[in-house]
Structures are given as C-alpha cells and as structure tokens.
PDB file of C-alpha atoms in Angstrom:
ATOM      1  CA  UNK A 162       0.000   0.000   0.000  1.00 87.00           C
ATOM      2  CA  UNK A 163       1.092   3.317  -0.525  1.00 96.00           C
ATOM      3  CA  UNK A 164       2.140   5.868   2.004  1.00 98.00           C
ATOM      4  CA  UNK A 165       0.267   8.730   0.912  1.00 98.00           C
ATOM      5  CA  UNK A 166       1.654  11.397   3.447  1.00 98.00           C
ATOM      6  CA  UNK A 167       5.052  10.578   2.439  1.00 98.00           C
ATOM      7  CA  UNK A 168       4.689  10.622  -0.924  1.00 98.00           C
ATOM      8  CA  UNK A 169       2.955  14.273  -0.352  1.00 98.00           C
ATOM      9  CA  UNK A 170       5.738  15.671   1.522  1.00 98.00           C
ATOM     10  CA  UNK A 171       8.339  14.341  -0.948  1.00 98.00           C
ATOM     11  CA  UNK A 172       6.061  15.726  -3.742  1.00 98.00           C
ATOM     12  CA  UNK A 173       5.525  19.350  -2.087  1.00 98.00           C
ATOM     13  CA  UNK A 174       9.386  19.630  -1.213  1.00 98.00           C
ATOM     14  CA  UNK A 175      10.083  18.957  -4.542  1.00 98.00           C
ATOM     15  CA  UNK A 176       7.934  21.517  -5.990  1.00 98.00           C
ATOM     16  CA  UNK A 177       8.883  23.888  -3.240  1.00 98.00           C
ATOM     17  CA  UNK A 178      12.591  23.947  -4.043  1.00 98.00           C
ATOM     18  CA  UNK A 179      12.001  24.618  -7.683  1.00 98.00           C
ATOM     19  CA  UNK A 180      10.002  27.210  -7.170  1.00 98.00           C
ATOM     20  CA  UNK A 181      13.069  28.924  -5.795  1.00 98.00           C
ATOM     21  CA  UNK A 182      15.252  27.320  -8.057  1.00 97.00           C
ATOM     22  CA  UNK A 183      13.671  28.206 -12.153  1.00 98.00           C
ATOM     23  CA  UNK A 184      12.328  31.629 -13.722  1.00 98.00           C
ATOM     24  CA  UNK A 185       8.677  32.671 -12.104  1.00 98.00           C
ATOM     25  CA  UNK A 186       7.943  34.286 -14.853  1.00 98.00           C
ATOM     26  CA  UNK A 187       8.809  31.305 -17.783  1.00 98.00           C
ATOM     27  CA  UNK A 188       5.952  29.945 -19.985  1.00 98.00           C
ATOM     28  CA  UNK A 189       4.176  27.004 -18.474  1.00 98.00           C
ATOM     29  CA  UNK A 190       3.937  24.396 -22.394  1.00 97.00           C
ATOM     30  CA  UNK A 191       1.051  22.299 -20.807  1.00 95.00           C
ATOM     31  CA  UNK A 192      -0.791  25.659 -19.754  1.00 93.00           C
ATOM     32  CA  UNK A 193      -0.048  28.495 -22.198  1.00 91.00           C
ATOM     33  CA  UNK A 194      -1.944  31.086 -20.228  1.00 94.00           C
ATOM     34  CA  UNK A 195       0.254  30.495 -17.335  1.00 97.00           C
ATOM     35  CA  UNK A 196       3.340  30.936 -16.335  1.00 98.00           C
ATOM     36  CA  UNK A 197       5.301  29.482 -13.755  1.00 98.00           C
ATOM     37  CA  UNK A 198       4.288  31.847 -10.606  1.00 98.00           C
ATOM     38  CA  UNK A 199       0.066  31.144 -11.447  1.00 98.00           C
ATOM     39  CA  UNK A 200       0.974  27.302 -11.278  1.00 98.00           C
ATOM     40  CA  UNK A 201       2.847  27.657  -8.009  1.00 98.00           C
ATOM     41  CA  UNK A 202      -0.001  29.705  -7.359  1.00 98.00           C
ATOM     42  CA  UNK A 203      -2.762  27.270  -8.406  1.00 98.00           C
ATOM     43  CA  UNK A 204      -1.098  24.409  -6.470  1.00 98.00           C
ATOM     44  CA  UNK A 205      -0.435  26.640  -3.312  1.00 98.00           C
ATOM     45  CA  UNK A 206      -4.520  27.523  -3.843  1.00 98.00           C
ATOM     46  CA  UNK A 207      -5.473  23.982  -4.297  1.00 98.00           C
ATOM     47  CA  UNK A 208      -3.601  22.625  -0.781  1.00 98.00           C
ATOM     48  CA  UNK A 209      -5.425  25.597   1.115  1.00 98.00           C
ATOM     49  CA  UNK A 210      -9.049  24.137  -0.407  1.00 98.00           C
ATOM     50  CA  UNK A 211      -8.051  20.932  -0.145  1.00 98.00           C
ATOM     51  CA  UNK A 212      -7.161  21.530   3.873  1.00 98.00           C
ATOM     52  CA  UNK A 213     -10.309  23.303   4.566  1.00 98.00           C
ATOM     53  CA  UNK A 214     -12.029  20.566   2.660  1.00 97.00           C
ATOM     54  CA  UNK A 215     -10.844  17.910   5.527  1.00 98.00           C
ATOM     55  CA  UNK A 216     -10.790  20.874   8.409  1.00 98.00           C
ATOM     56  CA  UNK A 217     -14.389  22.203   8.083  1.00 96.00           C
ATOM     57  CA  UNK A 218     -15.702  19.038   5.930  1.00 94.00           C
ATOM     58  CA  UNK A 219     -17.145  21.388   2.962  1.00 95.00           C
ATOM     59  CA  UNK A 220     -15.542  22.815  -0.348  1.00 94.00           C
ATOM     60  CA  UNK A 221     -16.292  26.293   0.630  1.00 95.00           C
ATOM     61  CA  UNK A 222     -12.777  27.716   1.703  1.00 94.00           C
ATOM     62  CA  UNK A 223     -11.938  30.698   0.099  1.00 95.00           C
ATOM     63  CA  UNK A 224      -7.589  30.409  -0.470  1.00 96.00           C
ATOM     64  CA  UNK A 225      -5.362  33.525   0.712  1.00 96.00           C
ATOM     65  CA  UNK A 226      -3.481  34.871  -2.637  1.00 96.00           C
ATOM     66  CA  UNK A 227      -0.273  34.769  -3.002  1.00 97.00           C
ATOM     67  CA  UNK A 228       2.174  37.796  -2.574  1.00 97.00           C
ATOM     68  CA  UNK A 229       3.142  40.291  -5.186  1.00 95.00           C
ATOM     69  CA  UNK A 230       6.578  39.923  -4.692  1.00 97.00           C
ATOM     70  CA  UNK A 231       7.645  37.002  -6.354  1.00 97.00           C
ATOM     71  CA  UNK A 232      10.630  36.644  -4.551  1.00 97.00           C
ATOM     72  CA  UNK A 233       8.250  35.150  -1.173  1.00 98.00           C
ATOM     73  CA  UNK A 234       5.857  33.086  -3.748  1.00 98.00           C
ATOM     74  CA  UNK A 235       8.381  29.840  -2.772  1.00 98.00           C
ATOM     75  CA  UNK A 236       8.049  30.437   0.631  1.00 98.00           C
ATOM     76  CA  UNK A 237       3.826  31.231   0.232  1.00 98.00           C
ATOM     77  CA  UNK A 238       3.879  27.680  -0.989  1.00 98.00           C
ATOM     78  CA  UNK A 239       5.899  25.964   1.032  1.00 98.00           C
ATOM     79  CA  UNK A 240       4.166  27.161   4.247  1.00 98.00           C
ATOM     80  CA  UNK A 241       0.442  26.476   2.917  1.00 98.00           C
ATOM     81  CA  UNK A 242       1.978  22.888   1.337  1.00 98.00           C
ATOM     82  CA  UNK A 243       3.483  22.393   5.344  1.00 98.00           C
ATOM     83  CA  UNK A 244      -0.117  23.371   6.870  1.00 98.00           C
ATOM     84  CA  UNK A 245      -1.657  20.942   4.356  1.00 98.00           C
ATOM     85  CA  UNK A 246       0.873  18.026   5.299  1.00 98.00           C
ATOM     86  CA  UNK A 247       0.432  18.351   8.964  1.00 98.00           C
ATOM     87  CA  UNK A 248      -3.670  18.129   9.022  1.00 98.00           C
ATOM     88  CA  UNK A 249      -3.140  15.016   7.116  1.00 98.00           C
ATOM     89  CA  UNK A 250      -0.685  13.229   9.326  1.00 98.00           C
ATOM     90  CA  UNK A 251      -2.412  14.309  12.643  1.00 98.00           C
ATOM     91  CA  UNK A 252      -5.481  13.179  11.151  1.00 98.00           C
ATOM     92  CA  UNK A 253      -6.699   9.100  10.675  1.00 97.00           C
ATOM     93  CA  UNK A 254      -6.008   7.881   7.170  1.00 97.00           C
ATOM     94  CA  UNK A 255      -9.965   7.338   7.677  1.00 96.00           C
ATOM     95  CA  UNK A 256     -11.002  10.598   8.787  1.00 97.00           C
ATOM     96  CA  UNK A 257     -13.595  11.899   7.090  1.00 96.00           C
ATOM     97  CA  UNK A 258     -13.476  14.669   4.585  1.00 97.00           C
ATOM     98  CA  UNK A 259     -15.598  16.588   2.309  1.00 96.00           C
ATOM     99  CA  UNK A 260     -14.153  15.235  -1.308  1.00 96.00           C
ATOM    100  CA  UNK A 261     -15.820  15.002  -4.728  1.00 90.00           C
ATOM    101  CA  UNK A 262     -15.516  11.922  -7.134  1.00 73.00           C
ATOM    102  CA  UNK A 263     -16.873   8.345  -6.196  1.00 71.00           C
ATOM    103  CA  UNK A 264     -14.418   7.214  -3.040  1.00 68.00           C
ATOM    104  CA  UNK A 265     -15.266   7.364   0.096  1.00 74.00           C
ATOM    105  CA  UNK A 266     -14.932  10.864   1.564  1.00 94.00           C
ATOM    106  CA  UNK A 267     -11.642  10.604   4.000  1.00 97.00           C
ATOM    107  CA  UNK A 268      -8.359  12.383   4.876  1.00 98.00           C
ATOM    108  CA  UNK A 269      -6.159  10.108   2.359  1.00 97.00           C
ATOM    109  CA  UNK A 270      -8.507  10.769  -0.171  1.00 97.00           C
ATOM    110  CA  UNK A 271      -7.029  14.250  -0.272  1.00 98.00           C
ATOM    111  CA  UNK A 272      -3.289  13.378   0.685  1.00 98.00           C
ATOM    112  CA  UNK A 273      -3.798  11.126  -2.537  1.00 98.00           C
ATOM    113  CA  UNK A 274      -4.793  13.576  -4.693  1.00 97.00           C
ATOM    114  CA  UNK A 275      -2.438  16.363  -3.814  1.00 98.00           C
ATOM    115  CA  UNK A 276       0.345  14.230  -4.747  1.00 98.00           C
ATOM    116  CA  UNK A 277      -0.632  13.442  -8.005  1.00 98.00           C
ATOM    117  CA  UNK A 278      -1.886  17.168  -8.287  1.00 98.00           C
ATOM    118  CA  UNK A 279       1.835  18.047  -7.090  1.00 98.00           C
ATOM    119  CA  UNK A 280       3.352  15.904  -8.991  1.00 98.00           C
ATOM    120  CA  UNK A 281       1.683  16.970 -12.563  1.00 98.00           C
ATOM    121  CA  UNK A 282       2.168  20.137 -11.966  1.00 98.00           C
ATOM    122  CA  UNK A 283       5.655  20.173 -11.029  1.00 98.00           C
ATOM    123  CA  UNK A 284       6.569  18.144 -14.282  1.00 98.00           C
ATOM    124  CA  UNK A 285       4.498  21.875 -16.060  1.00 98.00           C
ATOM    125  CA  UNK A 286       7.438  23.083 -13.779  1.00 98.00           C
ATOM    126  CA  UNK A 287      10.383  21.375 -15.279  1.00 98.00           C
ATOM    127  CA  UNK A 288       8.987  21.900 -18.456  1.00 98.00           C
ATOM    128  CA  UNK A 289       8.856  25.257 -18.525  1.00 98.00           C
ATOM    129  CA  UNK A 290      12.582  25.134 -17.349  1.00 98.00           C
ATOM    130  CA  UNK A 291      13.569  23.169 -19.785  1.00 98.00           C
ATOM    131  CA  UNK A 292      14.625  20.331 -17.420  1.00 98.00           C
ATOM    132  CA  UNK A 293      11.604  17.443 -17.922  1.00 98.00           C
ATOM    133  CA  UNK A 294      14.304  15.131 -17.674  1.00 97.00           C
ATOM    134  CA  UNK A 295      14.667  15.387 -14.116  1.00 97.00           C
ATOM    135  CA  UNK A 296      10.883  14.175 -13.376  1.00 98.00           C
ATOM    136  CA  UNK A 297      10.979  10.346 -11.747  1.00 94.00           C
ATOM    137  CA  UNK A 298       8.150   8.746 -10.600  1.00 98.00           C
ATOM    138  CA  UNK A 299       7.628   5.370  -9.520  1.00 98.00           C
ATOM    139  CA  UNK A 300       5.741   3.383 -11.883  1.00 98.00           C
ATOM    140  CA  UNK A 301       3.243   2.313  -9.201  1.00 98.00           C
ATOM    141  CA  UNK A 302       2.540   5.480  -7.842  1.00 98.00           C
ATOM    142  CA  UNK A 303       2.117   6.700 -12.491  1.00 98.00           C
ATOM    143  CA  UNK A 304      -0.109   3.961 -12.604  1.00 98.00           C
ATOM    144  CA  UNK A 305      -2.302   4.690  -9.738  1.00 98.00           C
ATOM    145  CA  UNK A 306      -2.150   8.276 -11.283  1.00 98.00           C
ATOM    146  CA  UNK A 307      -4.228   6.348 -14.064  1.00 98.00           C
ATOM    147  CA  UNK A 308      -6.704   4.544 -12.110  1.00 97.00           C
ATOM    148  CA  UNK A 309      -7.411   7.853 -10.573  1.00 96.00           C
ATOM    149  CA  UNK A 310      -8.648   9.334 -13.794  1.00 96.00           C
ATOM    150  CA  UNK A 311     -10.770   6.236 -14.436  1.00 94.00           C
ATOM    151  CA  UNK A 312     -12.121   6.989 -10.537  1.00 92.00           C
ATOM    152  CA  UNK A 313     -12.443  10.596  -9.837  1.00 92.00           C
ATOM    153  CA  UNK A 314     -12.668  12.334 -12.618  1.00 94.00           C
ATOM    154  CA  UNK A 315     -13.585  10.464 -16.082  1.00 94.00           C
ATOM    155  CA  UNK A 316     -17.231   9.919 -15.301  1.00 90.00           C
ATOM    156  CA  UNK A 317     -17.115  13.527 -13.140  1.00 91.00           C
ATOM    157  CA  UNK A 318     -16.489  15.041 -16.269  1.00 93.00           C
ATOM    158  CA  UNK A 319     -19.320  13.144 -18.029  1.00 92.00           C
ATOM    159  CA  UNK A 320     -21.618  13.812 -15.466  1.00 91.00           C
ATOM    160  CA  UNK A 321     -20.867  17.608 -15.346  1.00 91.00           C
ATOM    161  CA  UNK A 322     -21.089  17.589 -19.319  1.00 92.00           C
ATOM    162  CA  UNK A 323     -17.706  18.865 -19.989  1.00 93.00           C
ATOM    163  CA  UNK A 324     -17.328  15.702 -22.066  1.00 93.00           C
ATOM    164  CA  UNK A 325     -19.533  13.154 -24.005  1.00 93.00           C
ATOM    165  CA  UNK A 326     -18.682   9.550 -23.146  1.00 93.00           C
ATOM    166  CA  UNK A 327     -16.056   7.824 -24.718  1.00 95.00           C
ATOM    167  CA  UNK A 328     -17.142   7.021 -28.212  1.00 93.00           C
ATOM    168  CA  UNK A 329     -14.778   3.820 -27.952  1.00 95.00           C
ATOM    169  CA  UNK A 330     -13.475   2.090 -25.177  1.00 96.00           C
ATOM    170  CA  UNK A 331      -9.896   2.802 -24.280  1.00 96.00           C
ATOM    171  CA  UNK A 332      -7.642   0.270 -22.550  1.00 97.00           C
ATOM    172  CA  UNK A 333      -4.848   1.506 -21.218  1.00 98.00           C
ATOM    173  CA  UNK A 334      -2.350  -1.526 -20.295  1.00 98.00           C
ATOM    174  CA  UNK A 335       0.800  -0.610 -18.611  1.00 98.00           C
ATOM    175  CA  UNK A 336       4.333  -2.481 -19.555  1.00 98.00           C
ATOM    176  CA  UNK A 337       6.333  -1.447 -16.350  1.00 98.00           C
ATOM    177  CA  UNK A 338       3.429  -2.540 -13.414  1.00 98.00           C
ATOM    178  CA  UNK A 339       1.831  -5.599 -12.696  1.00 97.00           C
ATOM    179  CA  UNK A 340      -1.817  -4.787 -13.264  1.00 97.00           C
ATOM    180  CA  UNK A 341      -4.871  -5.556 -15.102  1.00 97.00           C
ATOM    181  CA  UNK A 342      -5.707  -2.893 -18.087  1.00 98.00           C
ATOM    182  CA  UNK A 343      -7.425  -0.541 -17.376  1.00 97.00           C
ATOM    183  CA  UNK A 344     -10.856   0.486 -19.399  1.00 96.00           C
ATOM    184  CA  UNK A 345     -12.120   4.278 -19.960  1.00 95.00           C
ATOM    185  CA  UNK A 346     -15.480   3.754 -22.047  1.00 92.00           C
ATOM    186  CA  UNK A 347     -17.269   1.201 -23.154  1.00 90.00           C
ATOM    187  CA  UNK A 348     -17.895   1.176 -26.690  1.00 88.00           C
ATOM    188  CA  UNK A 349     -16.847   0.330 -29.475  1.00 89.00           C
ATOM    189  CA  UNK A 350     -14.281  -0.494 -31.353  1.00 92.00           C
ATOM    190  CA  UNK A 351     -11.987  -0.984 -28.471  1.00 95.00           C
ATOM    191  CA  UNK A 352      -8.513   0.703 -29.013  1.00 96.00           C
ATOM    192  CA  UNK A 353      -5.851  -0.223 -26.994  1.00 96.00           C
ATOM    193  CA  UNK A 354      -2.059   1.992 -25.645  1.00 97.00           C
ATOM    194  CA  UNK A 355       0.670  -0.186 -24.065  1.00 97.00           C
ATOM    195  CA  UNK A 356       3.245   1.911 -22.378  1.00 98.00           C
ATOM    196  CA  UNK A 357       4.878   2.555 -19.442  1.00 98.00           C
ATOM    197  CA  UNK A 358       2.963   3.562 -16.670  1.00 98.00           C
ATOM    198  CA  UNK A 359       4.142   7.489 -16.776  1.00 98.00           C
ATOM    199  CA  UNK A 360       3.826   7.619 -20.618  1.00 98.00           C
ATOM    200  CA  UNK A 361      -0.058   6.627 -19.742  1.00 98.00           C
ATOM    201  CA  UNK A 362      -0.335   8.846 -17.020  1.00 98.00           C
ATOM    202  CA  UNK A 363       0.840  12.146 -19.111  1.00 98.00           C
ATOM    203  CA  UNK A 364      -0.868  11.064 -22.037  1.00 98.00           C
ATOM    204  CA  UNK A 365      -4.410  11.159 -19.499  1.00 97.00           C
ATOM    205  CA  UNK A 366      -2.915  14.654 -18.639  1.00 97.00           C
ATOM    206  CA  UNK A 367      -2.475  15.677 -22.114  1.00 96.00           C
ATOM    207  CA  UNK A 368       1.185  16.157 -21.471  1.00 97.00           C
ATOM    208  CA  UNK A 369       2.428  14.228 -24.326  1.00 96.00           C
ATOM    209  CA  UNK A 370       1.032  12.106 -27.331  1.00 95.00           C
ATOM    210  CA  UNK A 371       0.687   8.994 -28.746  1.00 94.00           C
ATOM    211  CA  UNK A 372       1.313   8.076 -32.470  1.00 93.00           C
ATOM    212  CA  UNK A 373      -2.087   5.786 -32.872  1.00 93.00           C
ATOM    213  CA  UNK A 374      -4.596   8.195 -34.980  1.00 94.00           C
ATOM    214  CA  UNK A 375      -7.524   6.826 -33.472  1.00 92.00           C
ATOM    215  CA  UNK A 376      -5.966   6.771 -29.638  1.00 94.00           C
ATOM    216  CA  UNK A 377      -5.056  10.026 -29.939  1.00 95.00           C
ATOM    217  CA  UNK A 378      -8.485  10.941 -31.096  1.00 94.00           C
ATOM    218  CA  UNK A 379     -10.295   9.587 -27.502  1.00 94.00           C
ATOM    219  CA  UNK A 380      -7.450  11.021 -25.600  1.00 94.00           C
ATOM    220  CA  UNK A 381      -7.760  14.807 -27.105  1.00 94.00           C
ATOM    221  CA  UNK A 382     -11.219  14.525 -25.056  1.00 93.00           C
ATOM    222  CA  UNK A 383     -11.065  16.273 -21.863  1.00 94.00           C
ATOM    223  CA  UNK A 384     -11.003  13.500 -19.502  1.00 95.00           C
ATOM    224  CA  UNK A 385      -8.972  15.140 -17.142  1.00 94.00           C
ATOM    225  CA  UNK A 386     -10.086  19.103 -15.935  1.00 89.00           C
TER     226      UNK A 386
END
C-alpha cells in the first residue's frame, strides 16, 4: 500500500525547491496562459481548499493569494503545502473529509490527490525550465495516477457535461506494473495503448502524445479538468 503522506511531503518539497530554483515568470507548455508563478499559485490555492475541505468538511474555503513579490511566492507555498501536510498526518487515514468523485470521503482521499496534483504540476514546472528530464516517478505510484482518472474524474467530467462519453473504449495496459488494463469507455471499437505507466499517465494529462490516430483521437477529449 502506498504511504500517501510521504509521498505528499516528498512531492511538495520537490515543488517547493524549484520554485526557488527556475524563472517565475517562464511559460508554463502544458498551460499556455500560465506561467510558472500562477501554477505555483494554483497548487499553493489547491492545498489551502483541499485543507479546509478535511478541516471544516465542505468545499467552501476561500484560499489567501499569493504575494506580489515574487521573490516570497516559494516560501507562500511551502508554508500552505506544510499546513496541508500536517492536518493530514495528525489526522486518521480514515477521517472523514468533504471530497468530490466516487471514493469514500476521508483524509487520504485528499493526501492522494495532492500528490498526483503536485506531482503533474511540477513536471508543467520542469517543463517550462527546460529540465523534464529530471521528473521520476515510480511506476506504481504513475499507474495509480491512471486509475485515478478512471475513478475521480472520467465519469465527473461526463456527469458535469464537460465531455460526451467515450465514443470507444480505451484500454490503457501498462508495460512497467503488474496490473490488469485498465478500461475508460465502453464502446466500441476498443482501441488499446501499451506503455509505461508514466507515458499513460501524461498522455491522461495531455502532457504528451501517442502516435495511434484513433488513440489520440479519444485522448484529445477532456477527460482530465
């Protein structure tokens, strides 16, 4: 099983220290209307809900901005990233928590999506430095990336009509992890991607492509927000 609040703290220390590290003010490739400071910004937002979320058990927190000065954005981030870490560890695992998608609402609902929000976003963060070669994830934690998109937000985005459904059936089977395929859809004709667990999980997150025509079709649909 994986350890959720380490993999958070890992995740947010990483992100942390590159905020300090690469130009705040570089083009984001994966968001073109950002740049680097509004995705430190968006992440450092996103811990803040996501605390309140477990604190006060509703989605109704309203985040603090970050600073002007772009020379204390690493430091905004790193403190809200620390307050988010330590409601999760002095919480249960099985605490509740106000969450959306179809898991049960607890505590490591959040610390597990906060790491794979973290970690996304601080591959956008590399990118835009020019230094994606330094991203490593562990193929178990990429491929539980991609059962989370099947989980939380797939069918979400259905639901809330930001997307038709599938109009094929995707099956994603991973090379690197010992796991049954996964299947987004369920129609026809079924079109299958073998890769590596992280080439799955970034091609979910439109962060790269595939050369299949008619994958690449189903995965230019907005499965992900």
């Amino acid at each position: 099983m994986l350890d959720w609040n380490t993999l958070l703290s890992g995740a947010t220390t990483d992100l942390a220290r590159l905020a300090a590290e690469v130009d705040l003010t570089a083009a984001v490739p994966a968001c073109p209307e950002w740049c680097v400071a509004d995705l430190v910004e968006h992440v450092g937002s996103i811990h803040q809900w996501a605390r309140h979320a477990i604190v006060e058990q509703n989605p109704e927190g309203t985040p603090e901005p970050a600073p002007s000065d772009l020379s204390t954005l690493p430091a905004w981030y790193a403190g809200h990233a620390g307050d988010l870490l330590e409601t999760v560890t002095e919480r249960e695992p099985t605490d509740p928590a106000w969450t959306f998608g179809r898991r049960v609402g607890t505590v490591a609902w959040w610390a597990r999506r906060q790491t794979h929000e973290t970690l996304i976003h601080t591959r956008d963060v590399l990118a835009a430095a020019g230094r994606t070669q330094e991203w490593a994830i562990d193929p178990v934690v990429a491929w539980d990336g991609v059962l989370e998109v099947e989980e939380t937000f797939y069918l979400r985005q259905v639901r809330l009509a930001r997307m038709e459904p599938l109009p094929a059936t995707l099956l994603l089977r991973a090379t690197d992890v010992d796991a049954d395929p996964l299947r987004l859809g369920d129609g026809a004709p079924l079109v299958e991607v073998a890769a590596t667990a992280e080439e799955l999980l970034l091609l979910l997150w439109h962060r790269t492509t595939t050369a299949d025509p008619v994958a690449a079709e189903l995965l230019a649909h907005p499965i992900t927000p």
